[in-house]
Coordinates of C-alpha atoms in Angstrom, one line a residue:
Chain X
M1395 CA -14.4 -24.1 -45.0
Q1396 CA -15.2 -21.9 -47.7
T1397 CA -14.0 -18.1 -46.9
K1398 CA -17.1 -17.0 -47.4
Y1399 CA -18.7 -19.0 -44.6
R1400 CA -16.0 -18.9 -42.4
I1401 CA -17.5 -15.7 -41.0
L1402 CA -21.0 -17.1 -40.5
L1403 CA -20.1 -19.1 -37.4
P1404 CA -18.6 -16.6 -35.2
L1405 CA -21.3 -14.2 -36.2
I1406 CA -23.9 -16.6 -35.2
S1407 CA -22.0 -17.3 -31.7
L1408 CA -22.0 -13.6 -31.0
A1409 CA -25.7 -13.2 -32.1
V1410 CA -26.7 -16.0 -29.7
L1411 CA -24.6 -14.8 -26.6
L1412 CA -26.1 -11.2 -27.2
A1413 CA -29.6 -12.4 -27.2
A1414 CA -28.9 -14.4 -24.2
T1415 CA -27.6 -11.5 -22.4
F1416 CA -30.0 -8.8 -23.5
W1417 CA -32.7 -11.6 -22.1
M1418 CA -31.1 -11.8 -18.7
Q1419 CA -30.3 -8.6 -18.2
P1420 CA -32.8 -6.3 -20.0
R1421 CA -30.7 -3.2 -19.0
T1422 CA -27.8 -4.1 -21.3
M1423 CA -30.4 -3.5 -23.8
S1424 CA -29.4 0.3 -24.6
Y1425 CA -26.9 2.9 -26.1
F1426 CA -25.3 3.2 -22.3
G1427 CA -25.5 -0.7 -22.0
V1428 CA -24.2 -1.8 -24.8
N1429 CA -21.3 0.5 -24.4
L1430 CA -20.5 -0.8 -21.0
L1431 CA -20.7 -4.1 -22.3
F1432 CA -18.3 -4.0 -25.1
N1433 CA -15.9 -1.0 -24.3
L1434 CA -13.3 -3.0 -22.7
A1435 CA -13.4 -5.2 -26.0
V1436 CA -11.7 -2.5 -28.1
P1437 CA -8.4 -2.9 -26.7
I1438 CA -8.9 -6.9 -26.7
A1439 CA -10.2 -6.6 -30.5
L1440 CA -6.8 -4.7 -31.2
A1441 CA -4.7 -7.0 -29.6
T1442 CA -6.5 -9.9 -31.6
I1443 CA -5.8 -8.1 -34.7
A1444 CA -2.4 -7.9 -33.7
Q1445 CA -2.1 -11.5 -32.8
M1446 CA -3.9 -12.6 -36.3
M1447 CA -1.2 -10.8 -38.2
I1448 CA 1.3 -13.1 -36.4
I1449 CA -0.9 -16.2 -36.7
M1450 CA -1.2 -15.4 -40.4
V1451 CA 2.6 -16.0 -41.3
N1452 CA 2.2 -19.2 -39.1
D1453 CA 3.8 -18.1 -36.2
I1454 CA 2.2 -17.2 -32.5
D1455 CA 3.1 -14.7 -30.3
L1456 CA 3.0 -15.7 -26.3
G1457 CA 4.4 -12.0 -25.5
M1458 CA 1.4 -10.1 -26.6
G1459 CA -0.4 -9.3 -23.2
A1460 CA 3.4 -8.2 -21.7
F1461 CA 3.9 -6.0 -24.9
V1462 CA 0.4 -4.4 -24.6
S1463 CA 1.3 -3.7 -21.0
L1464 CA 4.5 -2.1 -21.6
V1465 CA 2.8 0.1 -24.5
A1466 CA 0.1 1.3 -21.6
C1467 CA 3.1 2.1 -19.4
V1468 CA 4.8 4.3 -22.2
V1469 CA 1.4 5.9 -22.9
A1470 CA 0.4 6.5 -19.4
T1471 CA 3.7 8.1 -18.7
F1472 CA 5.8 9.2 -21.5
L1473 CA 3.3 10.2 -24.1
Q1474 CA 1.2 12.0 -21.6
D1475 CA 4.1 14.0 -20.3
T1476 CA 6.6 14.5 -23.3
P1477 CA 4.4 13.4 -26.4
V1478 CA 7.7 13.4 -28.9
L1479 CA 9.6 11.2 -26.8
G1480 CA 6.6 9.3 -26.3
T1481 CA 5.7 8.8 -30.1
I1482 CA 9.3 8.0 -30.6
M1483 CA 9.2 5.5 -28.1
L1484 CA 5.9 4.0 -29.7
I1485 CA 7.5 3.8 -32.9
G1486 CA 10.6 2.1 -32.0
L1487 CA 8.6 -0.4 -30.1
I1488 CA 6.7 -1.2 -33.6
L1489 CA 10.2 -1.5 -35.1
S1490 CA 11.2 -3.7 -32.5
Y1491 CA 8.5 -6.2 -33.3
A1492 CA 9.5 -5.8 -37.2
A1493 CA 12.9 -6.8 -36.4
M1494 CA 11.8 -9.6 -34.1
G1495 CA 9.9 -11.1 -37.1
A1496 CA 13.1 -10.7 -39.4
L1497 CA 15.1 -12.3 -36.6
I1498 CA 13.0 -15.0 -36.1
H1499 CA 12.9 -15.8 -40.1
R1500 CA 16.6 -15.1 -40.6
L1501 CA 18.0 -17.7 -37.6
E1502 CA 14.9 -20.1 -38.3
L1503 CA 13.7 -19.8 -34.8
P1504 CA 10.7 -21.3 -33.3
A1505 CA 8.3 -17.9 -32.9
I1506 CA 6.6 -19.4 -29.8
V1507 CA 10.2 -19.6 -27.9
V1508 CA 11.3 -15.8 -29.1
T1509 CA 8.1 -14.3 -28.1
L1510 CA 7.7 -16.0 -25.0
G1511 CA 11.5 -15.0 -24.0
M1512 CA 10.4 -11.7 -25.3
S1513 CA 7.7 -11.0 -22.9
F1514 CA 9.8 -11.0 -20.2
V1515 CA 11.7 -8.6 -21.7
W1516 CA 8.6 -6.3 -22.2
G1517 CA 7.4 -7.2 -18.6
G1518 CA 10.7 -5.9 -17.3
L1519 CA 10.9 -2.7 -19.3
A1520 CA 7.4 -2.2 -18.1
L1521 CA 8.2 -2.5 -14.4
F1522 CA 11.2 -0.1 -15.0
I1523 CA 8.9 2.5 -16.5
L1524 CA 6.3 2.1 -14.1
P1525 CA 7.2 0.4 -10.9
S1526 CA 3.7 1.0 -9.1
P1527 CA 0.7 1.6 -10.6
G1528 CA 0.0 5.1 -12.0
G1529 CA 0.4 7.6 -14.8
A1530 CA -2.3 9.3 -16.4
S1531 CA -4.2 8.8 -19.8
P1532 CA -3.5 11.8 -22.4
G1533 CA -6.6 14.0 -22.5
W1534 CA -7.3 13.5 -25.9
L1535 CA -7.2 9.6 -25.6
R1536 CA -9.5 9.7 -22.7
A1537 CA -11.9 12.1 -24.7
L1538 CA -11.8 9.5 -27.9
M1539 CA -12.4 6.3 -25.6
T1540 CA -15.3 7.8 -23.5
S1541 CA -16.9 10.0 -26.7
K1542 CA -20.3 9.3 -27.6
P1543 CA -21.1 9.4 -31.2
P1544 CA -24.7 9.4 -32.4
L1545 CA -26.9 6.4 -33.2
M1546 CA -24.1 4.0 -32.2
P1547 CA -21.9 3.7 -28.8
M1548 CA -17.9 4.4 -29.4
A1549 CA -17.4 0.3 -29.0
V1550 CA -19.6 -0.5 -31.9
V1551 CA -18.1 2.2 -34.0
A1552 CA -14.7 1.1 -33.4
A1553 CA -15.4 -2.7 -33.9
I1554 CA -16.9 -1.7 -37.3
L1555 CA -14.2 0.6 -38.3
F1556 CA -11.2 -2.2 -37.4
S1557 CA -13.1 -4.9 -39.1
I1558 CA -13.6 -2.7 -42.6
V1559 CA -9.6 -1.4 -42.2
T1560 CA -8.1 -4.6 -41.6
H1561 CA -10.4 -6.5 -43.9
L1562 CA -9.4 -4.0 -46.8
L1563 CA -5.6 -4.4 -45.7
I1564 CA -5.4 -8.4 -45.5
M1565 CA -8.2 -9.8 -47.5
R1566 CA -8.4 -7.1 -50.5
S1567 CA -5.1 -5.5 -50.8
G1568 CA -2.2 -6.9 -53.0
I1569 CA 0.3 -7.0 -50.2
G1570 CA -2.3 -8.6 -48.1
T1571 CA -2.5 -11.3 -50.2
V1572 CA 1.0 -11.9 -50.4
L1573 CA 1.3 -11.7 -46.5
R1574 CA -1.3 -14.5 -45.9
G1575 CA 0.6 -16.5 -49.0
V1576 CA 3.5 -16.6 -46.5
G1577 CA 1.4 -18.3 -44.2
G1578 CA 0.1 -21.0 -47.0
N1579 CA 3.2 -21.3 -48.8
T1580 CA 6.4 -19.7 -48.1
R1581 CA 8.5 -21.4 -50.7
A1582 CA 6.0 -20.1 -53.4
V1583 CA 5.9 -16.6 -52.3
Q1584 CA 9.8 -16.6 -52.1
R1585 CA 9.9 -18.4 -55.6
A1586 CA 7.8 -15.6 -57.2
G1587 CA 10.5 -13.3 -56.3
W1588 CA 9.1 -11.6 -52.6
S1589 CA 11.7 -11.4 -49.7
V1590 CA 10.4 -13.4 -46.9
I1591 CA 12.1 -11.7 -44.5
W1592 CA 10.7 -8.3 -45.0
L1593 CA 7.5 -10.1 -45.7
K1594 CA 7.7 -11.3 -42.0
A1595 CA 9.0 -8.2 -40.5
L1596 CA 6.2 -6.4 -42.2
A1597 CA 3.6 -8.7 -40.8
Y1598 CA 5.3 -8.5 -37.0
G1599 CA 5.6 -5.0 -37.8
L1600 CA 1.7 -4.7 -38.5
A1601 CA 1.3 -6.8 -35.3
G1602 CA 3.1 -4.3 -33.4
L1603 CA 1.4 -1.4 -34.4
F1604 CA -2.0 -3.0 -33.5
A1605 CA -0.6 -3.8 -30.3
V1606 CA 0.3 -0.3 -29.6
L1607 CA -2.9 0.7 -30.5
A1608 CA -4.5 -1.8 -28.2
G1609 CA -2.3 -0.3 -25.5
M1610 CA -3.4 3.2 -26.1
A1611 CA -6.9 1.7 -26.1
L1612 CA -6.7 0.2 -23.0
V1613 CA -4.9 3.4 -21.4
G1614 CA -7.7 5.6 -22.8
L1615 CA -10.5 3.3 -21.0
T1616 CA -8.7 2.6 -17.9
T1617 CA -7.0 6.1 -17.4
S1618 CA -4.0 4.8 -16.2
A1619 CA -1.4 1.8 -16.4
D1620 CA 0.1 -0.8 -14.5
A1621 CA 2.9 -3.2 -15.6
N1622 CA 0.5 -6.3 -15.5
I1623 CA -2.4 -4.5 -17.0
A1624 CA -2.9 -6.7 -20.0
L1625 CA -1.4 -10.1 -19.2
R1626 CA -4.4 -12.0 -20.0
Y1627 CA -4.5 -10.5 -23.7
T1628 CA -2.1 -13.1 -24.7
L1629 CA -4.6 -15.9 -24.4
L1630 CA -7.5 -13.8 -25.0
S1631 CA -6.0 -12.5 -28.4
I1632 CA -5.0 -16.4 -29.7
A1633 CA -8.4 -17.5 -28.6
G1634 CA -10.1 -14.6 -30.5
V1635 CA -8.5 -15.4 -33.6
I1636 CA -9.4 -19.1 -33.4
L1637 CA -12.9 -18.2 -32.4
G1638 CA -13.0 -15.8 -35.2
G1639 CA -12.5 -18.7 -37.7
G1640 CA -8.8 -18.1 -38.0
E1641 CA -6.6 -21.3 -38.0
F1642 CA -3.1 -21.7 -37.0
I1643 CA -1.3 -22.5 -39.9
G1644 CA -2.0 -21.7 -43.7
G1645 CA -2.4 -18.3 -43.6
K1646 CA -6.2 -18.8 -42.9
V1647 CA -7.3 -15.7 -41.5
S1648 CA -10.3 -13.6 -41.1
P1649 CA -10.2 -9.9 -39.8
T1650 CA -13.8 -9.2 -39.4
G1651 CA -14.1 -12.6 -37.5
A1652 CA -11.0 -11.8 -35.3
V1653 CA -12.8 -8.6 -34.0
I1654 CA -16.0 -10.4 -33.7
G1655 CA -13.9 -13.2 -31.7
A1656 CA -12.9 -10.8 -29.5
L1657 CA -16.0 -9.0 -28.9
T1658 CA -17.5 -12.9 -28.2
L1659 CA -14.7 -13.9 -25.7
T1660 CA -15.8 -10.1 -23.8
L1661 CA -19.3 -10.8 -24.0
A1662 CA -19.0 -14.5 -22.6
S1663 CA -17.4 -13.3 -19.3
S1664 CA -19.7 -10.6 -18.8
F1665 CA -22.6 -13.2 -19.5
L1666 CA -21.2 -15.6 -17.2
N1667 CA -20.9 -12.9 -14.7
F1668 CA -24.5 -11.9 -14.8
M1669 CA -25.3 -15.3 -14.3
R1670 CA -23.7 -15.4 -10.9
L1671 CA -21.5 -18.2 -11.7
N1672 CA -18.9 -18.9 -8.9
P1673 CA -15.5 -17.4 -10.1
D1674 CA -14.0 -20.9 -9.6
W1675 CA -15.9 -22.5 -12.5
Q1676 CA -16.0 -19.1 -14.8
I1677 CA -12.6 -19.8 -16.7
G1678 CA -13.9 -23.3 -16.9
A1679 CA -17.0 -22.3 -18.3
Q1680 CA -15.4 -19.5 -20.7
G1681 CA -13.3 -22.6 -22.0
A1682 CA -16.6 -24.6 -22.6
I1683 CA -18.0 -21.9 -24.7
L1684 CA -14.7 -21.9 -26.8
I1685 CA -14.7 -25.8 -27.0
L1686 CA -18.2 -25.4 -27.9
V1687 CA -17.7 -23.2 -31.1
L1688 CA -15.1 -24.8 -32.0
T1689 CA -16.8 -28.1 -32.1
A1690 CA -19.4 -26.4 -34.0
R1691 CA -17.0 -25.2 -36.5
L1692 CA -15.2 -28.6 -37.1
L1693 CA -18.7 -30.2 -37.4
F1694 CA -19.4 -27.9 -40.2
A1695 CA -16.2 -28.3 -41.9
K1696 CA -16.7 -32.0 -42.1
R1697 CA -20.0 -31.8 -43.7
E1698 CA -18.5 -29.4 -46.2
A1699 CA -15.5 -31.7 -46.9
R1700 CA -18.3 -34.6 -47.4
T1701 CA -20.4 -33.0 -49.7
Chain T
M1249 CA -57.0 -9.1 24.7
K1250 CA -53.8 -9.5 26.4
T1251 CA -52.1 -11.3 23.2
A1252 CA -53.5 -9.0 20.8
V1253 CA -52.0 -6.0 22.7
M1254 CA -48.4 -7.7 23.0
L1255 CA -48.9 -8.4 19.2
L1256 CA -50.0 -5.0 18.3
T1257 CA -46.8 -3.6 20.4
T1258 CA -44.6 -6.2 18.7
A1259 CA -46.1 -5.3 15.5
T1260 CA -45.4 -1.4 16.2
L1261 CA -42.2 -2.0 17.2
A1262 CA -41.4 -3.7 14.2
L1263 CA -43.0 -1.2 12.0
S1264 CA -40.9 1.6 13.8
A1265 CA -37.6 -0.4 13.6
G1266 CA -38.4 -1.0 10.3
A1267 CA -39.1 2.8 9.5
A1268 CA -35.6 3.5 10.9
M1269 CA -33.9 1.3 8.1
A1270 CA -36.7 2.0 5.3
D1271 CA -34.4 4.1 3.6
T1272 CA -32.0 1.4 2.8
S1273 CA -34.2 -1.5 2.6
G1274 CA -34.7 -1.6 -1.3
K1275 CA -31.1 -1.1 -2.0
R1276 CA -28.8 -3.6 -3.4
I1277 CA -24.9 -3.6 -2.8
A1278 CA -22.6 -5.6 -4.4
L1279 CA -18.8 -6.5 -3.5
S1280 CA -16.3 -6.4 -6.3
N1281 CA -13.0 -8.5 -5.2
N1282 CA -10.1 -9.1 -7.6
Y1283 CA -8.6 -11.9 -5.9
A1284 CA -9.5 -15.0 -3.4
G1285 CA -6.2 -17.0 -3.5
N1286 CA -5.3 -16.5 0.2
S1287 CA -6.2 -16.8 3.5
W1288 CA -7.0 -13.0 4.0
R1289 CA -9.2 -12.6 1.1
Q1290 CA -11.1 -16.2 2.2
A1291 CA -11.6 -14.6 5.5
M1292 CA -13.0 -11.3 4.1
L1293 CA -15.4 -12.9 1.9
K1294 CA -16.6 -15.0 4.6
T1295 CA -17.1 -11.9 7.2
F1296 CA -18.5 -10.0 4.4
E1297 CA -21.0 -12.9 3.7
E1298 CA -21.8 -13.0 7.2
T1299 CA -22.4 -9.6 7.5
A1300 CA -24.5 -9.3 4.4
D1301 CA -26.9 -12.3 5.0
Q1302 CA -27.4 -10.8 8.5
A1303 CA -28.1 -7.5 7.1
V1304 CA -30.5 -9.0 4.5
S1305 CA -32.3 -11.2 6.6
D1306 CA -33.1 -8.2 8.7
G1307 CA -34.0 -6.0 5.8
V1308 CA -31.7 -3.7 6.1
V1309 CA -30.8 -3.9 2.4
A1310 CA -32.4 -5.9 -0.5
A1311 CA -29.4 -7.7 -1.4
A1312 CA -25.6 -7.8 -1.1
D1313 CA -23.8 -10.1 -3.3
A1314 CA -20.0 -10.7 -3.4
Y1315 CA -18.1 -11.0 -6.8
T1316 CA -14.9 -12.3 -7.3
T1317 CA -13.0 -12.1 -10.8
S1318 CA -11.5 -15.3 -11.8
E1319 CA -8.2 -14.1 -12.5
N1320 CA -6.4 -11.0 -10.6
Q1321 CA -6.5 -8.8 -13.6
T1322 CA -7.3 -4.8 -13.8
T1323 CA -9.1 -5.5 -17.0
E1324 CA -11.3 -8.0 -15.8
Q1325 CA -12.1 -6.1 -12.6
A1326 CA -13.1 -3.3 -14.7
A1327 CA -15.6 -5.4 -16.7
Q1328 CA -17.0 -6.6 -13.5
I1329 CA -17.7 -3.3 -12.2
Q1330 CA -19.4 -2.3 -15.6
N1331 CA -21.6 -5.4 -15.6
M1332 CA -22.5 -4.5 -11.6
I1333 CA -23.7 -0.8 -13.2
L1334 CA -25.7 -2.9 -15.8
Q1335 CA -27.0 -5.2 -13.1
G1336 CA -28.4 -2.0 -11.3
Y1337 CA -26.5 -2.1 -8.1
D1338 CA -27.0 1.0 -5.8
A1339 CA -23.5 0.5 -4.6
I1340 CA -20.4 -1.1 -5.0
L1341 CA -18.1 -1.9 -2.5
L1342 CA -14.3 -2.3 -4.2
N1343 CA -11.3 -4.1 -3.1
A1344 CA -9.3 -3.0 -6.2
A1345 CA -6.9 -4.9 -8.3
S1346 CA -5.1 -1.2 -8.8
P1347 CA -5.3 2.1 -7.2
T1348 CA -5.7 3.7 -10.6
A1349 CA -6.4 1.4 -13.7
L1350 CA -10.0 0.8 -12.3
N1351 CA -10.4 4.9 -12.5
G1352 CA -12.5 4.7 -15.8
A1353 CA -14.9 2.0 -14.6
V1354 CA -15.4 3.7 -11.3
K1355 CA -16.2 7.2 -12.9
E1356 CA -18.7 5.2 -15.1
A1357 CA -20.2 4.0 -11.9
C1358 CA -20.4 7.4 -10.4
D1359 CA -22.0 8.8 -13.8
A1360 CA -24.4 6.3 -13.5
G1361 CA -25.2 7.2 -10.0
V1362 CA -23.8 4.1 -8.3
L1363 CA -21.9 4.7 -4.9
V1364 CA -18.6 3.4 -5.2
V1365 CA -16.7 2.4 -1.8
S1366 CA -13.2 1.3 -2.0
F1367 CA -11.4 -0.4 1.0
D1368 CA -8.3 -1.9 1.9
S1369 CA -6.6 -1.7 -2.0
I1370 CA -8.4 1.8 -2.6
V1371 CA -8.8 3.5 -5.8
T1372 CA -7.7 7.4 -6.4
E1373 CA -11.0 8.0 -8.6
P1374 CA -12.4 11.3 -6.6
C1375 CA -15.9 10.3 -6.6
A1376 CA -15.5 7.2 -5.1
Y1377 CA -15.0 6.8 -0.9
R1378 CA -12.0 5.3 0.5
I1379 CA -11.6 3.1 3.6
A1380 CA -8.0 3.0 3.7
V1381 CA -5.5 1.7 5.9
D1382 CA -2.3 3.4 6.9
F1383 CA 0.2 0.9 5.3
V1384 CA 3.1 3.3 5.2
E1385 CA 2.7 3.3 9.2
M1386 CA 2.5 -0.4 9.4
G1387 CA 6.0 -0.8 7.8
R1388 CA 7.2 2.1 9.7
Q1389 CA 5.8 0.6 13.2
E1390 CA 7.5 -2.6 12.3
V1391 CA 10.9 -1.2 12.1
E1392 CA 9.8 0.8 15.5
Y1393 CA 9.2 -2.3 17.4
L1394 CA 12.4 -3.7 16.3
S1395 CA 14.3 -0.8 17.6
E1396 CA 12.8 -1.3 21.0
R1397 CA 13.9 -4.8 21.1
L1398 CA 17.3 -4.8 19.4
P1399 CA 18.4 -1.1 20.2
E1400 CA 21.6 -1.8 19.1
G1401 CA 20.4 -2.6 15.4
G1402 CA 21.3 -4.9 12.7
K1403 CA 20.7 -5.9 9.3
L1404 CA 17.5 -7.0 7.9
L1405 CA 16.0 -8.9 5.5
E1406 CA 12.8 -7.3 3.9
I1407 CA 10.2 -9.7 2.5
R1408 CA 7.7 -7.9 -0.1
G1409 CA 4.3 -8.5 -1.4
L1410 CA 3.2 -8.8 -5.1
A1411 CA 5.3 -6.6 -7.2
G1412 CA 3.6 -3.7 -8.6
V1413 CA 0.7 -3.5 -6.4
S1414 CA 0.1 -0.4 -4.4
T1415 CA -0.1 -2.2 -1.2
D1416 CA 3.4 -3.5 -1.4
D1417 CA 4.9 -0.2 -2.2
A1418 CA 3.2 1.5 0.4
I1419 CA 4.3 -1.4 3.3
S1420 CA 8.0 -1.1 1.9
Q1421 CA 7.9 2.7 1.7
G1422 CA 7.2 2.4 5.4
I1423 CA 9.7 0.1 6.3
H1424 CA 12.3 2.3 4.3
N1425 CA 11.2 5.2 6.0
G1426 CA 11.5 3.4 9.5
V1427 CA 15.2 2.3 8.6
E1428 CA 16.0 6.1 7.9
E1429 CA 14.4 6.8 11.3
F1430 CA 16.6 4.3 13.1
P1431 CA 19.5 4.1 11.3
Q1432 CA 20.9 1.3 13.0
F1433 CA 19.1 -0.8 10.9
E1434 CA 20.0 -1.7 7.6
V1435 CA 18.1 -3.7 4.9
V1436 CA 20.5 -6.1 3.2
G1437 CA 18.1 -8.1 1.1
S1438 CA 14.7 -8.0 -0.3
V1439 CA 12.7 -10.5 -1.8
H1440 CA 9.2 -10.7 -3.1
G1441 CA 7.1 -13.5 -0.9
D1442 CA 3.7 -12.6 -2.7
W1443 CA 2.0 -12.7 0.7
A1444 CA 2.0 -16.5 0.3
Q1445 CA 4.2 -18.7 2.8
D1446 CA 5.2 -21.0 0.0
V1447 CA 6.6 -18.2 -2.2
A1448 CA 8.2 -16.4 0.8
Q1449 CA 10.0 -19.5 1.8
K1450 CA 11.3 -20.6 -1.7
A1451 CA 12.4 -16.9 -2.1
V1452 CA 14.0 -16.5 1.2
S1453 CA 15.8 -19.9 0.8
G1454 CA 17.2 -18.5 -2.4
I1455 CA 18.7 -15.5 -1.1
L1456 CA 20.1 -16.8 2.3
P1457 CA 23.2 -18.3 1.1
S1458 CA 24.3 -14.7 -0.1
L1459 CA 23.2 -12.9 3.3
P1460 CA 25.6 -11.9 6.1
E1461 CA 23.8 -12.5 9.5
V1462 CA 20.4 -10.8 9.7
V1463 CA 18.8 -9.9 13.0
G1464 CA 15.3 -9.3 12.0
V1465 CA 13.0 -9.8 8.9
V1466 CA 10.3 -7.5 8.2
T1467 CA 7.4 -8.5 6.5
Q1468 CA 4.0 -7.7 4.8
G1469 CA 2.1 -10.5 6.4
G1470 CA 1.4 -14.1 4.9
D1471 CA 5.1 -14.6 4.6
G1472 CA 6.5 -14.8 8.1
Y1473 CA 6.0 -18.5 8.5
G1474 CA 7.5 -19.3 5.2
A1475 CA 10.7 -17.4 6.2
A1476 CA 10.9 -19.0 9.6
Q1477 CA 11.0 -22.2 7.7
A1478 CA 13.6 -21.2 5.2
F1479 CA 15.6 -20.0 8.0
A1480 CA 15.3 -23.5 9.9
A1481 CA 16.1 -25.4 6.7
A1482 CA 19.4 -23.4 6.1
G1483 CA 20.5 -24.5 9.8
R1484 CA 20.3 -20.6 10.5
E1485 CA 19.3 -19.1 13.8
T1486 CA 15.8 -17.5 13.8
P1487 CA 16.0 -14.2 13.4
L1488 CA 13.2 -11.6 15.0
I1489 CA 10.5 -12.3 12.4
I1490 CA 7.6 -9.7 12.3
L1491 CA 4.3 -11.9 11.7
G1492 CA 1.2 -10.9 9.7
N1493 CA -1.8 -12.3 11.8
R1494 CA -1.8 -15.6 9.9
Q1495 CA -2.9 -18.6 11.8
D1496 CA 0.0 -20.7 11.2
E1497 CA 2.3 -17.9 11.8
M1498 CA 0.6 -17.6 15.3
A1499 CA 0.6 -21.1 15.9
W1500 CA 4.5 -21.1 14.9
W1501 CA 5.0 -18.2 17.2
A1502 CA 3.3 -19.9 20.5
E1503 CA 5.2 -23.0 19.6
Q1504 CA 8.3 -21.3 19.7
R1505 CA 7.1 -19.2 22.8
D1506 CA 6.7 -22.3 24.7
A1507 CA 9.8 -23.9 23.6
N1508 CA 12.4 -21.0 23.7
G1509 CA 10.6 -17.9 24.8
Y1510 CA 10.3 -16.2 21.3
E1511 CA 9.0 -13.1 21.1
T1512 CA 7.7 -10.6 18.3
L1513 CA 4.7 -8.7 17.0
S1514 CA 2.1 -9.6 14.8
L1515 CA 0.2 -7.2 12.8
S1516 CA -2.2 -6.9 9.8
I1517 CA -5.3 -5.4 8.9
A1518 CA -8.4 -7.5 9.8
P1519 CA -10.4 -8.9 6.8
G1520 CA -13.6 -7.8 8.6
V1521 CA -13.0 -4.2 6.9
A1522 CA -15.4 -5.5 4.3
S1523 CA -17.9 -5.4 6.9
L1524 CA -16.8 -2.0 7.7
A1525 CA -17.1 -1.0 4.2
F1526 CA -20.4 -2.6 4.0
W1527 CA -21.8 -0.4 6.9
V1528 CA -20.1 2.6 5.8
A1529 CA -22.0 2.0 2.3
Q1530 CA -25.4 1.5 4.1
Q1531 CA -24.9 4.9 6.0
I1532 CA -24.1 6.6 2.6
L1533 CA -27.0 5.3 1.0
D1534 CA -29.1 6.2 4.1
G1535 CA -28.3 9.9 3.5
E1536 CA -25.6 10.3 5.8
E1537 CA -23.1 12.8 5.3
V1538 CA -19.6 10.8 4.9
P1539 CA -16.2 12.2 4.0
K1540 CA -14.6 11.0 1.1
D1541 CA -11.4 9.3 3.2
L1542 CA -11.7 7.1 6.2
T1543 CA -9.1 5.2 7.8
V1544 CA -9.3 1.9 9.7
P1545 CA -6.9 0.7 12.4
F1546 CA -5.1 -2.2 12.0
L1547 CA -5.3 -5.1 14.4
K1548 CA -2.0 -5.7 16.5
I1549 CA -1.3 -9.0 18.3
T1550 CA 1.2 -9.0 21.0
Q1551 CA 2.6 -11.6 23.1
D1552 CA -0.2 -10.9 25.6
T1553 CA -3.1 -11.1 23.3
L1554 CA -1.4 -14.1 21.2
D1555 CA -3.2 -17.2 22.8
E1556 CA -6.5 -15.4 22.8
Q1557 CA -6.4 -14.6 19.3
L1558 CA -4.9 -17.9 18.1
A1559 CA -7.8 -19.5 19.9
S1560 CA -10.3 -17.6 17.8
T1561 CA -8.7 -18.2 14.4
P1562 CA -9.7 -21.0 12.4
V1563 CA -6.9 -23.2 10.8
G1564 CA -5.6 -21.7 7.6
S1565 CA -7.4 -18.6 8.3
V1566 CA -6.3 -15.0 9.6
A1567 CA -6.9 -13.2 12.8
N1568 CA -10.2 -11.2 12.3
V1569 CA -12.6 -8.5 13.7
A1570 CA -16.2 -8.4 12.2
Y1571 CA -17.1 -4.7 12.3
T1572 CA -20.6 -3.8 12.9
L1573 CA -22.8 -0.6 12.3
E1574 CA -21.6 1.0 15.4
D1575 CA -18.0 0.9 14.4
A1576 CA -18.7 2.5 11.1
K1577 CA -20.5 5.2 12.8
A1578 CA -17.4 5.6 15.1
V1579 CA -15.2 5.6 12.2
I1580 CA -17.3 8.2 10.4
A1581 CA -17.6 10.4 13.5
G1582 CA -13.5 10.0 13.7
A1583 CA -13.0 11.3 10.2
K1584 CA -15.3 14.2 10.2

């Protein structure tokens, strides 16, 4: 599938789902409604971008949810009480993500195992920092996440902003192209004189950065944290990347698609909620939506390959 | 003529009855529940459904729907609450996945003019109402009971609930307060049983070989039967296990009592607290002045009431009480 059309299918899926939601629950068709529908998608979108950074270099991160939870715990405690120490800790977390990337490359370890292992470390640290739910959101973060910009709700503004920034970074900039090259053909990038270990560390570091932003956004919305707050983000972020037109291998990713994928997933669960579907069926239905979109993508890709 | 008069009287009666409830007859209430994976929550949903269906058919409220999130996650429940605001409910009853992490969504609801009544697992957001259970006191009473039964004291095994959940913290806090109050007891081991018999059994089996002789097991409910099984499997003498009103626990207790005179105490929250929350919300919607913090008593089963409770509890369920409008009024009056 050509990159140009890669974004088309996610966009159509989102539009169809949004139209169905508006039709089913007309109350959502307002500034207030759209904000309530999508504000919890903002941290998911950031986590999805983080996951995309890792999928971009042919790896997969099974510790994303635990890491975002840990960040949320740090934000709700240290960043709130001692901003300087909190900031240092968050930077430390980003650096440890970069180090994890370098380690995975240096020792040729499977990322899926290392990140899964690290998820228990993140989870343990989170429980250590916040043994029971609590903490508080820093005031400025709360103000930012509940801000009411003119014309468009905060969630929409944020989604557009993330798409533009990451699109410029990954699709347009020189270093972004090289990073995607690591996923496409590592050896070629290496022969061209790039240090792959640094590139991997950079990709993981970027993932860490966006995961930290996800944790901050989440606390801004919920006003507090607990050690399990974002565990769902691991699978949601992977699904979001794939739903948004990304592929598991080959450095084929789409930042805009990832953001749209995250919005679609969030909307899908609200839609199922409005349908009053039995919760036992909801996870299954969510999966069905995912399979439906992926099937559509496969059909498009096949038709294109034939022509 | 006679029939006509009677009809008229009935109509007037129906009208006056309708008028008394007219204030909330157009209101819609939603239940936001974060978890349905154990007997307690299943009983809670069932009681709520019965109360709600009755209330809807009586015309007390227009609708009362129960929603459960498909995964026990705060982020998902926050989204669920926001969806309820969009669905135009007048009140949200909330059994929360976290006391604080839903505050953002609860605030959104309050700002949109939606009444929020949290119960069982409550939220701290000041604009919401809370029907709380004194879980700390429940933990303390467990140790107090042990001190009556075993005045010479001894070593205790503690089975906790789901890590990171406030209820677990509160009960455990109470147990440790109790141990401080009755220093003849000492907690020598602590495992997480996640309020589920199978998890508790596995956890207790894992820690048993490393434990000295324990005289009592303090629990949080839903874990007593599993603990008993673990002790039996290890070939150790069954200590005094505090139970949590589950049917399997009570059945085991009755069996032990008949076999060797086993005596213990069982206490937990009646899942019917959801129906209490329903009536409290109805009262607030009706314009009743209600304090923000209410307390619900816990349901205690003793040796004397065991047979009666066991008979009225379905297999796989938990001892229950369905609260009525009068109960809600009494709780409200008690808090004023």
